[in-house]
PDB file of N, CA and C in Angstrom:
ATOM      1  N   UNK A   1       0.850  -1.179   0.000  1.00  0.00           N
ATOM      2  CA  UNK A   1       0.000   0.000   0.000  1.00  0.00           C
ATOM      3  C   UNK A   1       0.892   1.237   0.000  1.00  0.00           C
ATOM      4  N   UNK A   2       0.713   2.004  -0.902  1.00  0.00           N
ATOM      5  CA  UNK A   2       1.293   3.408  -0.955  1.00  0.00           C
ATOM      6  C   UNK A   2       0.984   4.276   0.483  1.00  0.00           C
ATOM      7  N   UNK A   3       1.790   4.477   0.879  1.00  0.00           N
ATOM      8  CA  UNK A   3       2.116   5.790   1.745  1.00  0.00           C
ATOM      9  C   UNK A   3       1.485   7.274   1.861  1.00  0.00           C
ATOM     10  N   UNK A   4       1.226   7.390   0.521  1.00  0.00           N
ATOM     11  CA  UNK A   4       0.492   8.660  -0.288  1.00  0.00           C
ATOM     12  C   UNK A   4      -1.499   8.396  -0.068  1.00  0.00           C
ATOM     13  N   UNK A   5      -1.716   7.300   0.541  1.00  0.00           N
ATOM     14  CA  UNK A   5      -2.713   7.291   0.639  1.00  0.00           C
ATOM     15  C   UNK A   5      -3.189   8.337   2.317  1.00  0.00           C
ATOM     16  N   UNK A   6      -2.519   8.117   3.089  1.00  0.00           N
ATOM     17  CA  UNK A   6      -2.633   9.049   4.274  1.00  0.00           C
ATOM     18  C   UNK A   6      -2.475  10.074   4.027  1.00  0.00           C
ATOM     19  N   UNK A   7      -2.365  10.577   2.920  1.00  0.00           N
ATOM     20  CA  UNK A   7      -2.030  12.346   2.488  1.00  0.00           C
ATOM     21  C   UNK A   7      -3.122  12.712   1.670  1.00  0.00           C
ATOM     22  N   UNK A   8      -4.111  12.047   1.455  1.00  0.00           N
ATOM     23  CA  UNK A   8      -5.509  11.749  -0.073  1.00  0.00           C
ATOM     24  C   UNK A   8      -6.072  13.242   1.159  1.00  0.00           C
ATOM     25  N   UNK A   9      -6.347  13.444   2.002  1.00  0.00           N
ATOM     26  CA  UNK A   9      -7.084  14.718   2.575  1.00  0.00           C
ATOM     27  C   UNK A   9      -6.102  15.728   2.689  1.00  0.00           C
ATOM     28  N   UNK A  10      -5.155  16.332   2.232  1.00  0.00           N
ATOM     29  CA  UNK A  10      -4.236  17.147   2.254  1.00  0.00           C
ATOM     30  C   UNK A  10      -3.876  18.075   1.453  1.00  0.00           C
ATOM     31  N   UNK A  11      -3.486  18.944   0.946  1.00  0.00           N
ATOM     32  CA  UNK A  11      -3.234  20.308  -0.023  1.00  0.00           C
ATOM     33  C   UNK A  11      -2.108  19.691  -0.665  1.00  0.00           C
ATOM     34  N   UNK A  12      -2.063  19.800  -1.741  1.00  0.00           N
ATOM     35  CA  UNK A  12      -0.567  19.610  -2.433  1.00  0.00           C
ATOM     36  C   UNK A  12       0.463  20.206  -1.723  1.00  0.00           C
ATOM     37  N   UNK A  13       0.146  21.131  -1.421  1.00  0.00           N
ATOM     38  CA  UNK A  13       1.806  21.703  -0.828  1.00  0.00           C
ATOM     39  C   UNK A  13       2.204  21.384   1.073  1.00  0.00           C
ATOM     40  N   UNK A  14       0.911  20.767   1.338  1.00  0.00           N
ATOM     41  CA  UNK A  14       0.913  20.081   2.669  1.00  0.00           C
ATOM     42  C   UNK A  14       1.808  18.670   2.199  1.00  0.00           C
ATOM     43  N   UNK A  15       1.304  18.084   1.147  1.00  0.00           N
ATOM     44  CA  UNK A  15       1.703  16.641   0.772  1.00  0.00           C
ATOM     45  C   UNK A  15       3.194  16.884   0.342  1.00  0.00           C
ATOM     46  N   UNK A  16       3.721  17.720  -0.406  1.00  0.00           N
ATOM     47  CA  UNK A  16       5.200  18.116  -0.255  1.00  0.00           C
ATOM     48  C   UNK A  16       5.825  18.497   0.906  1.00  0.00           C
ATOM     49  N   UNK A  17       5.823  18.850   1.774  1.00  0.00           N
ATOM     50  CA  UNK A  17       6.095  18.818   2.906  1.00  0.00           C
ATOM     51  C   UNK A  17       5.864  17.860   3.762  1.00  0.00           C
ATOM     52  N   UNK A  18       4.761  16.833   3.932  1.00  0.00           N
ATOM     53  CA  UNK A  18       5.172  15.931   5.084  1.00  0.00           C
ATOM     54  C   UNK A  18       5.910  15.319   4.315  1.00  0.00           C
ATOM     55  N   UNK A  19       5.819  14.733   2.812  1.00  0.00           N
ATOM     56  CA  UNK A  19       6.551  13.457   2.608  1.00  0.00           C
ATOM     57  C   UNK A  19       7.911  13.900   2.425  1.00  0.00           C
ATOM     58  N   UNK A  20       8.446  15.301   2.287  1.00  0.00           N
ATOM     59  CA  UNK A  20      10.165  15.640   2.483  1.00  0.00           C
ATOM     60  C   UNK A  20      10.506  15.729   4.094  1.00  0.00           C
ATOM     61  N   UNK A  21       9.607  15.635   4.634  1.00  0.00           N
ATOM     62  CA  UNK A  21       9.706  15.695   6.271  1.00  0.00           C
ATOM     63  C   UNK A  21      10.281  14.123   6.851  1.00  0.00           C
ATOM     64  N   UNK A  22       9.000  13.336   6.235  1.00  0.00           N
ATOM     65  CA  UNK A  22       9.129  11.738   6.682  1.00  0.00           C
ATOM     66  C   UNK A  22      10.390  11.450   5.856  1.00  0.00           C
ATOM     67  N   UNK A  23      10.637  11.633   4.613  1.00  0.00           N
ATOM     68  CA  UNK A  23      11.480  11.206   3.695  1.00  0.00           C
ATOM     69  C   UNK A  23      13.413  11.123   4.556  1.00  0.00           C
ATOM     70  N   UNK A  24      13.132  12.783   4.344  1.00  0.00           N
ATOM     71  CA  UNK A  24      14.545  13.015   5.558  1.00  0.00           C
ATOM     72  C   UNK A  24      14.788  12.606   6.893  1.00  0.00           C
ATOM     73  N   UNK A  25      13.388  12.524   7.053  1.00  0.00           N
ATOM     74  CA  UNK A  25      13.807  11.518   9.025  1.00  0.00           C
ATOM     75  C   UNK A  25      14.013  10.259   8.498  1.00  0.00           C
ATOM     76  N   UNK A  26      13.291   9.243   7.853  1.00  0.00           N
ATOM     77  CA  UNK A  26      13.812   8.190   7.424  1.00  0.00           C
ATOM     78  C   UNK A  26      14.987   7.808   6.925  1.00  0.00           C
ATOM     79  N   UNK A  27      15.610   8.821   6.362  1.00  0.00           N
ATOM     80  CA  UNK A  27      16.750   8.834   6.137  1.00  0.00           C
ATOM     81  C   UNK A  27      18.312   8.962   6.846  1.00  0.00           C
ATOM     82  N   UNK A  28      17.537   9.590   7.791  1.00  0.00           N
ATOM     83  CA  UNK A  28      18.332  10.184   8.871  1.00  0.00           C
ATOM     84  C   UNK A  28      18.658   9.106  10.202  1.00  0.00           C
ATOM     85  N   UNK A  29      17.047   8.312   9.862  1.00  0.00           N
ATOM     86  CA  UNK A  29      17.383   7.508  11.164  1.00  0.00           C
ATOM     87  C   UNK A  29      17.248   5.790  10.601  1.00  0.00           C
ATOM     88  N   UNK A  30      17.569   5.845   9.043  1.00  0.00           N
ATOM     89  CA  UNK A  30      18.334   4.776   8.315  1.00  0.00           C
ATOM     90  C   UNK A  30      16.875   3.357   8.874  1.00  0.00           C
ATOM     91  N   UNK A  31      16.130   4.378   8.353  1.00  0.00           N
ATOM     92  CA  UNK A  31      14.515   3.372   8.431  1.00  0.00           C
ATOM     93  C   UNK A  31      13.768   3.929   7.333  1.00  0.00           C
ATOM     94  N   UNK A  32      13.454   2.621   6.467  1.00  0.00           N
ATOM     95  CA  UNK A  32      12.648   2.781   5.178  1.00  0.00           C
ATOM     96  C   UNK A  32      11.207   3.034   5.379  1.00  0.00           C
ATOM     97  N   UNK A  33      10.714   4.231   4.630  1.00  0.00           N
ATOM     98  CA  UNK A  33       9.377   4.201   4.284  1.00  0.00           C
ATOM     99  C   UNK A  33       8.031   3.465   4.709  1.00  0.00           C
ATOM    100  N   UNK A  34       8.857   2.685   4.080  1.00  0.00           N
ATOM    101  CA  UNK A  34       7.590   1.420   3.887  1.00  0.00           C
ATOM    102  C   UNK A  34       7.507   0.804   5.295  1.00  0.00           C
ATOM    103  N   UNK A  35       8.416   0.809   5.961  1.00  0.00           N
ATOM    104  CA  UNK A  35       8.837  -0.282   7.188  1.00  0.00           C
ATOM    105  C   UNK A  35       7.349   0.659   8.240  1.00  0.00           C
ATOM    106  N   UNK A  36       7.095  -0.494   9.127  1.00  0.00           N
ATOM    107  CA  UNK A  36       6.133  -0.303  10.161  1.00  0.00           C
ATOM    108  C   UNK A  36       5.962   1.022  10.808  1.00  0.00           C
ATOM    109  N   UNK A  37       7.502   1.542  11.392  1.00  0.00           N
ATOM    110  CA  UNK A  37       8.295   2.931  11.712  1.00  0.00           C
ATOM    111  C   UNK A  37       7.914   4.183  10.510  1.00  0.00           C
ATOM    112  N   UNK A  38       8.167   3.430   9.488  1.00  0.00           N
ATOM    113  CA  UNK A  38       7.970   4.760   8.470  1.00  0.00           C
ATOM    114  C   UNK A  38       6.764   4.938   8.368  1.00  0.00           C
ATOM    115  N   UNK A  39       5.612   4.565   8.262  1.00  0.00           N
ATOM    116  CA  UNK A  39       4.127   4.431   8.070  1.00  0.00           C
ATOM    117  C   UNK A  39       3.948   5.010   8.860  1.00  0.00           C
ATOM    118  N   UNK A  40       4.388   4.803  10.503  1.00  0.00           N
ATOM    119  CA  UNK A  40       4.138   5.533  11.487  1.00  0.00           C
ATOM    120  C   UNK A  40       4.338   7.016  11.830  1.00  0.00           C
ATOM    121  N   UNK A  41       5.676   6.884  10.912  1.00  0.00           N
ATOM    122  CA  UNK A  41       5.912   8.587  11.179  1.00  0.00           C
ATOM    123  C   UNK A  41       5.205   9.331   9.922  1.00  0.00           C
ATOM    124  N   UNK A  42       4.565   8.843   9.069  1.00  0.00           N
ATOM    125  CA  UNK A  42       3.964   9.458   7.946  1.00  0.00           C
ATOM    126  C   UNK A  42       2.452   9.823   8.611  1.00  0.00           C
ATOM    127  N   UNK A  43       1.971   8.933   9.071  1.00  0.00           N
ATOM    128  CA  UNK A  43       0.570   9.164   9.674  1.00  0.00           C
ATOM    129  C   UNK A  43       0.560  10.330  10.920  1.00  0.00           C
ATOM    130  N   UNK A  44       2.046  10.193  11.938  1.00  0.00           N
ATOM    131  CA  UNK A  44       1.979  11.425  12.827  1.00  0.00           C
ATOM    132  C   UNK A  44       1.987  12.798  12.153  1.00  0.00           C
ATOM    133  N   UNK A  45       2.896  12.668  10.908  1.00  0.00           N
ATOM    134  CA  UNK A  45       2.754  14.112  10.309  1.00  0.00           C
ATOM    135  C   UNK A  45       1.688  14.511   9.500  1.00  0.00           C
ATOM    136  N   UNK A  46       1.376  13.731   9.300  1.00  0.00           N
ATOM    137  CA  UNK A  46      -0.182  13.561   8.673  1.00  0.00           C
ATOM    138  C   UNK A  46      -1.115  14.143   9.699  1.00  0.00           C
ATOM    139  N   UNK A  47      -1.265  13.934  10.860  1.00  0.00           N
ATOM    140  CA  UNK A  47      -1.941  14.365  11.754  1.00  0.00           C
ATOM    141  C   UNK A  47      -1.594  15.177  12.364  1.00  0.00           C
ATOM    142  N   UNK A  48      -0.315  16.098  12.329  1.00  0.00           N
ATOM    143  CA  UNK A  48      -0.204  17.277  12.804  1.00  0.00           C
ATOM    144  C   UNK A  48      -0.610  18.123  11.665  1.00  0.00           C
ATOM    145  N   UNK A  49      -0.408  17.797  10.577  1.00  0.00           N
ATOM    146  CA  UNK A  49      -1.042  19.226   9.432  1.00  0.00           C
ATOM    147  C   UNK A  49      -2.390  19.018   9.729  1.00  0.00           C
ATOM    148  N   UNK A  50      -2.787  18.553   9.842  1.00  0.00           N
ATOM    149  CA  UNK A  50      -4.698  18.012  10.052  1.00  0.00           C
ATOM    150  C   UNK A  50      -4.847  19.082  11.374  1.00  0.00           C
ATOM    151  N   UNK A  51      -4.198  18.280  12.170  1.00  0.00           N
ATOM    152  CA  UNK A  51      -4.507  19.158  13.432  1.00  0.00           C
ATOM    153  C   UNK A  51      -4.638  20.781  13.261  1.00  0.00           C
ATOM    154  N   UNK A  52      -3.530  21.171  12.776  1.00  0.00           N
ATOM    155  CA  UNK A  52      -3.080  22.536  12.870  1.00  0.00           C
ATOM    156  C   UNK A  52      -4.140  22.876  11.823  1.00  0.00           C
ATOM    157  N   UNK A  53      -4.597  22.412  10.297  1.00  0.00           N
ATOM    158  CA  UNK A  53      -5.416  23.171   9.643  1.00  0.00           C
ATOM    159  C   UNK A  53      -6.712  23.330  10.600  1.00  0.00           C
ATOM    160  N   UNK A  54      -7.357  22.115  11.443  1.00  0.00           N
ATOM    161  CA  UNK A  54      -8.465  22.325  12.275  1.00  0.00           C
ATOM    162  C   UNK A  54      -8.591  23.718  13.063  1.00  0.00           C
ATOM    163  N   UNK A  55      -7.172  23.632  13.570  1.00  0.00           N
ATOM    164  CA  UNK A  55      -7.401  24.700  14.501  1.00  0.00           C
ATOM    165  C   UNK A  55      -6.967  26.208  14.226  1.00  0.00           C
ATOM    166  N   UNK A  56      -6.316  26.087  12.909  1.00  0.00           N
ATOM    167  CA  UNK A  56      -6.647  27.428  12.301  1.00  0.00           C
ATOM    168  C   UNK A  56      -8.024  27.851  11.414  1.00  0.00           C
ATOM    169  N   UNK A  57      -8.558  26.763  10.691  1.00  0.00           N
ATOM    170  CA  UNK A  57     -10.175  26.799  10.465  1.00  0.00           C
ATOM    171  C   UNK A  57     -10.968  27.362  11.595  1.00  0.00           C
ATOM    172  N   UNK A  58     -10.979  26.496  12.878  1.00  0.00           N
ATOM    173  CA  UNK A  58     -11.193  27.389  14.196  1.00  0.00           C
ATOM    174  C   UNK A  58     -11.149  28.915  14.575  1.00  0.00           C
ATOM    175  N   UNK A  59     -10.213  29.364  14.119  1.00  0.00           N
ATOM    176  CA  UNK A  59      -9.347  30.654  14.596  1.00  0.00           C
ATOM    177  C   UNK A  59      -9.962  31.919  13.435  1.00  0.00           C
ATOM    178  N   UNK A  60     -10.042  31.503  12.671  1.00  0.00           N
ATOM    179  CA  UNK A  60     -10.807  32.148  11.321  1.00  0.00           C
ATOM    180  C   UNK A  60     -12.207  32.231  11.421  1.00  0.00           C
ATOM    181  N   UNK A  61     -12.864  31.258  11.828  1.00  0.00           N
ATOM    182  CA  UNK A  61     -14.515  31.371  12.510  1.00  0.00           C
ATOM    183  C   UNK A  61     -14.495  32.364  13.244  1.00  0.00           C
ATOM    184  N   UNK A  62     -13.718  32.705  13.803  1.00  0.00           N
ATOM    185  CA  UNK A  62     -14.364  33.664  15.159  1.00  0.00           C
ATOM    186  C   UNK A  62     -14.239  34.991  14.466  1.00  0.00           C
TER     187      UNK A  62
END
C-alpha cells in the first residue's frame, strides 16, 4: 500500500512537505518508508497538518 494514501485529505503543498519531512527523518534515522516505523511517522505528520489546519479553520470562525 502506498504511503500517499494518508495524504488523499491534504493540499498539495501540505503533501510536499510531510513526505520531504518523513522522507529526511527516514533517512536520517536509516529506516525505510515502507517499514512499520515509516508508516508511522507518515501518519503522525499527517496528523499534525490536520490538526493545525483544524485549529486554524477554528481561529478564522471567530
Amino acid at each position: 500500500m502506498s504511503l500517499l494514501i494518508y495524504c488523499s485529505t491534504l493540499e498539495d503543498q501540505d503533501i510536499d512537505t510531510v513526505t520531504t519531512v518523513v522522507r529526511s527523518w527516514c533517512e536520517t534515522h536509516n529506516i525505510s518508508p515502507e517499514s512499520e516505523c515509516g508508516r508511522a511517522a507518515m501518519i503522525a505528520a499527517v496528523n499534525c497538518v490536520t490538526a493545525a489546519e483544524k485549529r486554524q479553520s477554528r481561529y478564522m470562525g471567530l
